[in-house]
XYZ file of C-alpha atoms in Angstrom:
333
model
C 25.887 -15.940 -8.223
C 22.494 -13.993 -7.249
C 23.321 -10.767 -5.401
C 21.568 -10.033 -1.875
C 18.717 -7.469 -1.718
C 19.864 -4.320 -0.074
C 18.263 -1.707 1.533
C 18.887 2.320 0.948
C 17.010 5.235 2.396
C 16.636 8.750 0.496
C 15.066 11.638 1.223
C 11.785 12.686 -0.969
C 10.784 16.213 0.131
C 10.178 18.229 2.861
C 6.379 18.877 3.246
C 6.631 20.194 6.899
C 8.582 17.422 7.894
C 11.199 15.048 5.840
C 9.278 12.162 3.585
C 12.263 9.139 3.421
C 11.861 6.465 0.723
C 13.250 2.634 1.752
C 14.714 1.219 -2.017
C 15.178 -2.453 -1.727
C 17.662 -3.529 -4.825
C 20.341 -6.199 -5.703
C 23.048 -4.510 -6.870
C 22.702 -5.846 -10.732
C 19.460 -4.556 -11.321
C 18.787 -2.811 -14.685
C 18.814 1.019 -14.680
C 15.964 0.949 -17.099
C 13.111 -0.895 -15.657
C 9.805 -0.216 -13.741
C 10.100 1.161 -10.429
C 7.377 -0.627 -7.624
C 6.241 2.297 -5.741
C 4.615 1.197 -2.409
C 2.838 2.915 0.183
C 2.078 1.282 4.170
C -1.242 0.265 5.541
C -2.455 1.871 8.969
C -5.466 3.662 7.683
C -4.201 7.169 7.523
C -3.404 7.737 10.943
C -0.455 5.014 11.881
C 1.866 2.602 10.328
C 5.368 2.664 8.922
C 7.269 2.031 5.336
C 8.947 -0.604 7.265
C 5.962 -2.697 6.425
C 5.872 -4.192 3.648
C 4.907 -7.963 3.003
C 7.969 -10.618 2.254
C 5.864 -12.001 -0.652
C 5.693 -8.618 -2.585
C 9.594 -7.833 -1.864
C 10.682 -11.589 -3.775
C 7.962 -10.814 -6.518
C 10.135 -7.031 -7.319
C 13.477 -9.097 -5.941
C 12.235 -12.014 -9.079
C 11.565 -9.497 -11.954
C 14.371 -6.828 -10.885
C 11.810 -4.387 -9.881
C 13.606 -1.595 -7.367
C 10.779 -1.759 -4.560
C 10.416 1.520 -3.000
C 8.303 2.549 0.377
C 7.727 5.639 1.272
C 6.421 7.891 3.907
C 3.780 10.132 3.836
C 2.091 12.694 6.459
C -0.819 11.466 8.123
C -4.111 12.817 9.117
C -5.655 14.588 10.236
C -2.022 16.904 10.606
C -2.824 16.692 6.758
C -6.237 16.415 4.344
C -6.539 14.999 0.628
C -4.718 17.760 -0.911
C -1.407 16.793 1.694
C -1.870 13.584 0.671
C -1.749 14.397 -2.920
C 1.542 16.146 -2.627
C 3.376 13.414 -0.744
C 2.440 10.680 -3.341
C 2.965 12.991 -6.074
C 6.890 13.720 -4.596
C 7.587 10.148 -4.201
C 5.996 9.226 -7.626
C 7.958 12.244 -8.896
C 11.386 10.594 -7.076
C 10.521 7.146 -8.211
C 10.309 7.961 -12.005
C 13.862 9.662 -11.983
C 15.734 6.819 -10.707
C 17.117 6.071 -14.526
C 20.098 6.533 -15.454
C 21.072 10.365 -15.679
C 18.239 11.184 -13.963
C 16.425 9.778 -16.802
C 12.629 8.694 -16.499
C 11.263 5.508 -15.548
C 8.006 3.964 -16.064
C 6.277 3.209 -12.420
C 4.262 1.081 -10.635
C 1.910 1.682 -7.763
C 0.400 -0.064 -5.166
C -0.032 -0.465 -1.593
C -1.729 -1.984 1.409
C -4.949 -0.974 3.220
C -5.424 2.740 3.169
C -2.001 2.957 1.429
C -3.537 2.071 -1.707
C -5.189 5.183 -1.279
C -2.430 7.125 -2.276
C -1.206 5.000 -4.936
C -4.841 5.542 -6.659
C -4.736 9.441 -6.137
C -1.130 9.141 -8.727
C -3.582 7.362 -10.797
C -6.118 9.724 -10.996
C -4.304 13.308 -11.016
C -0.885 12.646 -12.159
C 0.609 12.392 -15.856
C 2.095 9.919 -16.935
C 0.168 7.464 -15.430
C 1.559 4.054 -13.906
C 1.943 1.055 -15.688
C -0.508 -1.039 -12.855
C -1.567 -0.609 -9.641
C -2.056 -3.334 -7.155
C -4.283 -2.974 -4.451
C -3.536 -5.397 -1.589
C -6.766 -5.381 0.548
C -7.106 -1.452 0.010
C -9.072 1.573 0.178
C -8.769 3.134 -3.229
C -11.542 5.192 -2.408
C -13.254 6.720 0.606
C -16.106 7.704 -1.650
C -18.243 4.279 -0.895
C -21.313 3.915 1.756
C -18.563 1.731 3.889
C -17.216 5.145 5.046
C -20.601 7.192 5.209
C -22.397 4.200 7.593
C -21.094 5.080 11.436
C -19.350 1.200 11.010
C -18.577 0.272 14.504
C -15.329 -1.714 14.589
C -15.063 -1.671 18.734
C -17.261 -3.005 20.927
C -18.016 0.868 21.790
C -17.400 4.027 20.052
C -14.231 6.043 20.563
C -14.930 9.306 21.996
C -12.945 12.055 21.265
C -11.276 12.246 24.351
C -9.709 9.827 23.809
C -8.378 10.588 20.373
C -7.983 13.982 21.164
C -4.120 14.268 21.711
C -3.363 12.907 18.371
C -6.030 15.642 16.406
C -4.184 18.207 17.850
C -0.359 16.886 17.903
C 1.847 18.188 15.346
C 2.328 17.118 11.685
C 4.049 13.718 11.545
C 4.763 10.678 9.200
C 4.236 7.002 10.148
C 6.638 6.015 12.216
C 5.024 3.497 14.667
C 4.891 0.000 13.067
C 1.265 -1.287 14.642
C 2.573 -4.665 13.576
C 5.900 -5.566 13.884
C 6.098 -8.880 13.171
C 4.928 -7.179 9.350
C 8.271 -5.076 9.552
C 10.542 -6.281 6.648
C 13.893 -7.441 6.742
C 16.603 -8.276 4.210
C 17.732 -10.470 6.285
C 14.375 -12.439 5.700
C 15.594 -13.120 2.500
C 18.758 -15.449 0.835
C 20.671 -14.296 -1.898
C 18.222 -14.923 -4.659
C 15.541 -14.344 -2.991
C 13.973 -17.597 -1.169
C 13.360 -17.426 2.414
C 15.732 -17.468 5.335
C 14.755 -20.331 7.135
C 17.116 -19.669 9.805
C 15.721 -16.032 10.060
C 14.964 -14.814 13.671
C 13.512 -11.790 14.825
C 15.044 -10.165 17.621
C 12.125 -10.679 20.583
C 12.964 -7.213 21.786
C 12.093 -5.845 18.085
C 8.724 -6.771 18.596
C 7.946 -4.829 21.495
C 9.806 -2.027 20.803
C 7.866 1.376 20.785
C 8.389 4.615 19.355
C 8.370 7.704 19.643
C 4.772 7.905 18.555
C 1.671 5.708 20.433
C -0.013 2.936 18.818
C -2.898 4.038 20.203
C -2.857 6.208 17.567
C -4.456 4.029 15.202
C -7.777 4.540 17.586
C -8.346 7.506 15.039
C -9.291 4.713 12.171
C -12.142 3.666 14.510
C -12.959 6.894 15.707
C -13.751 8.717 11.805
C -15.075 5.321 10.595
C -17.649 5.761 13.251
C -18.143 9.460 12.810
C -18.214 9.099 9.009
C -15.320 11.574 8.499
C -13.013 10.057 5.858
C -14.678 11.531 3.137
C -14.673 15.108 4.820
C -10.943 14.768 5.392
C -10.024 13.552 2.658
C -12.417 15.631 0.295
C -14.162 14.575 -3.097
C -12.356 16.966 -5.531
C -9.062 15.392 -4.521
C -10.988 11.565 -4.379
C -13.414 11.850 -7.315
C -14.714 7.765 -6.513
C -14.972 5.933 -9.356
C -18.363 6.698 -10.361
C -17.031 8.792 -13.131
C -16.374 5.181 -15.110
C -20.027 5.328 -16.395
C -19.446 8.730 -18.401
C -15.978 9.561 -18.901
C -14.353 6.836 -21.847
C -11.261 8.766 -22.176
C -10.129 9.055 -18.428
C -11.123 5.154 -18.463
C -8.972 4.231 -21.324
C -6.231 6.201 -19.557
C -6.666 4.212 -16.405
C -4.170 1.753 -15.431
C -4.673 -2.310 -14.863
C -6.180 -2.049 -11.780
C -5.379 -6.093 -10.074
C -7.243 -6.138 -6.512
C -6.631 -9.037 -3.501
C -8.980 -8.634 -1.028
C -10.125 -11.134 1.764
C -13.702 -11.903 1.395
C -13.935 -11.872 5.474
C -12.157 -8.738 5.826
C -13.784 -6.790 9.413
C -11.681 -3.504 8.469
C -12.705 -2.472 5.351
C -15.922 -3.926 3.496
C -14.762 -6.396 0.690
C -17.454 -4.561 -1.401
C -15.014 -1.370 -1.388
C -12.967 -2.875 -3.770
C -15.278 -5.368 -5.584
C -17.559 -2.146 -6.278
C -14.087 -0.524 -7.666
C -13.672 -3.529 -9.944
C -16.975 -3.773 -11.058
C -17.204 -0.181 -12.121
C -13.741 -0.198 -13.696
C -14.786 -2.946 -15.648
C -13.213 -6.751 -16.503
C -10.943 -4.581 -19.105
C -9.155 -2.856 -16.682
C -9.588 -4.317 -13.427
C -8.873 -7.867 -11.892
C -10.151 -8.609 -8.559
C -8.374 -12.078 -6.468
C -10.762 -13.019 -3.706
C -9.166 -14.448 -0.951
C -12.188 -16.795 0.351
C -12.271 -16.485 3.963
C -9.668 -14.156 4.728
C -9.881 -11.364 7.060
C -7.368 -7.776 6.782
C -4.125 -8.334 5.451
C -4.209 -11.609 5.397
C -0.598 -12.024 3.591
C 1.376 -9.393 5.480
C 3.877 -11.451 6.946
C 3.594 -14.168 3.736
C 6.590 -15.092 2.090
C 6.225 -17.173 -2.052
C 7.011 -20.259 -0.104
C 4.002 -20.202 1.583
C 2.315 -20.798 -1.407
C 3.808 -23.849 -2.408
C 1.738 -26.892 -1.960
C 1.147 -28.041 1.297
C 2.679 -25.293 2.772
C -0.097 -24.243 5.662
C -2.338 -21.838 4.630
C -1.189 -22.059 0.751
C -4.813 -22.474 -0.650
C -4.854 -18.202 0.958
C -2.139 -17.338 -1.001
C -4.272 -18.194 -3.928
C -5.116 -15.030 -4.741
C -2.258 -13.386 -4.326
C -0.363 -15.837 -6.602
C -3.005 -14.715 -9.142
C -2.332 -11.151 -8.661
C 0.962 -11.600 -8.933
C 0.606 -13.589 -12.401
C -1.589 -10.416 -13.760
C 0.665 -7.885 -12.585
C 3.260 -9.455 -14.559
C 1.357 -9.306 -17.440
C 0.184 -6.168 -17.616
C 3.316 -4.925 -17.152
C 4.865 -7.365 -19.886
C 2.550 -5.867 -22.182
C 3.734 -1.981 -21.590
C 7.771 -2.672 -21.603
């Protein structure tokens, strides 16, 4: 009889303020196979590891992948470097979840600006993950996108208005800008399918916390000012320009599998194509979504894929993704 997902939190580090880790396992999982390391979407400045999409918890639930999400500090409390160290100490927790401590071969990934962090393992840590999955992502802020004064708003944010969150104090995500993207195991049977008599609680969705969506005005507000690459700094997010002249960091570089919504509004499409294109049909596969806008499968379950299910022809490309993720990772273990 198929075990039920559960859901454990552990503590990381302590980089001027705790860094949890969700793990979402059955309880007969192997000890000995790849960990899915997964960091939240909310460009930087919001968001919460309690988002993570249905569709991506059943694919780790299917292959007996432990699916962890983790926190990280946000800016601009923190720059590249901060970032850095959070994904290293969650990369660093995720590969000693063998047995004894023992080491265990990862994989990254994440959504929107999460992905960001789950390409900075790829390009500065040792060894490097099996894939990484990029689920409508920035895995660089080194692209004209972020260096154009994009206006997302009908006006610009001022920095009045942003002002109180530049100067708060250090803090993690911890204010899910979507809720109705906030995971549950209850979401899921035993085995994985979908609860179809899941509910969520109408008070969960407008619950706050204890910090302000409005937060997430600071996305708008540096896109426009073009500060992302300032704050996040090129020595820490090299680009991928590098691909051209450097064969040996390139041969290094994990399978690189990329869904992206070809009518995304919140981060160019040609971010990621231009990754894919540079990394090269060797070590990067790119699923277009055709007219899908930001996230498109955040609250997506598998069964939504299915034939005739509504929307299934957008789930397309993630079923694709899926499919080459398994590969790759096939091929390593």
């Amino acid at each position: 009889m198929p075990l039920p997902l559960q859901k454990a939190t552990r503590l990381v580090a302590v980089h001027d303020v705790p860094l949890d880790c969700d793990i979402y396992e059955a309880a007969d999982y192997p000890k000995s196979g790849p960990v899915f390391l997964f960091f939240h979407s909310g460009g930087l400045v919001v968001g919460d590891r309690s988002m993570v999409p249905p569709w991506l918890v059943q694919t780790c639930y299917k292959r007996q992948w432990p699916l962890l999400s983790a926190s990280y500090r946000l800016l601009p409390q923190v720059f590249g470097n901060g970032l850095l160290d959070d994904a290293k100490a969650a990369y660093d927790f995720a590969r000693s979840l063998g047995v004894g401590g023992a080491n265990r071969h990862v994989i990254v990934g994440g959504a929107s600006a999460g992905v960001f962090l789950a390409t900075l393992i790829a390009h500065h840590l040792t060894p490097k993950p099996l894939a990484l999955l990029s689920i409508c992502g920035i895995p660089t802020f080194q692209h004209p996108f972020f260096n154009s004064s994009v206006l997302l708003p009908p006006d610009p944010i001022t920095e009045e208005e942003v002002e109180r969150y530049i100067t708060e104090p250090v803090s993690i995500g911890k204010s899910p800008y979507s809720p109705e993207a906030v995971f549950s195991t209850e979401m899921l049977l035993p085995g994985g399918a979908k609860n179809p008599n899941f509910t969520r609680n109408p008070i969960s969705l407008r619950k706050g916390s204890d910090q302000d969506l409005n937060r997430g005005l600071l996305y708008d507000y540096y896109l426009y000012e073009n500060m992302f690459p300032i704050l996040v700094g090129s020595s820490v997010d090299p680009g991928f320009d590098w691909t051209a002249t450097d064969a040996e960091k390139l041969k290094q570089w994990p399978i690189t599998i990329l869904i992206q919504g070809d009518a995304d509004d919140a981060v160019s499409p040609e971010v990621c194509s231009s990754v894919a294109e540079k990394l090269g049909t060797g070590k990067a596969v790119y699923c277009e979504a055709k007219g899908q806008d930001h996230l498109f499968e955040k609250t997506k379950f598998l069964e939504d894929a299915l034939p005739g299910a509504p929307g299934s022809k957008a789930m397309t490309a993630v079923l694709k993704a899926i499919n080459e993720l398994g590969n790759a990772v096939t091929r390593q273990t």
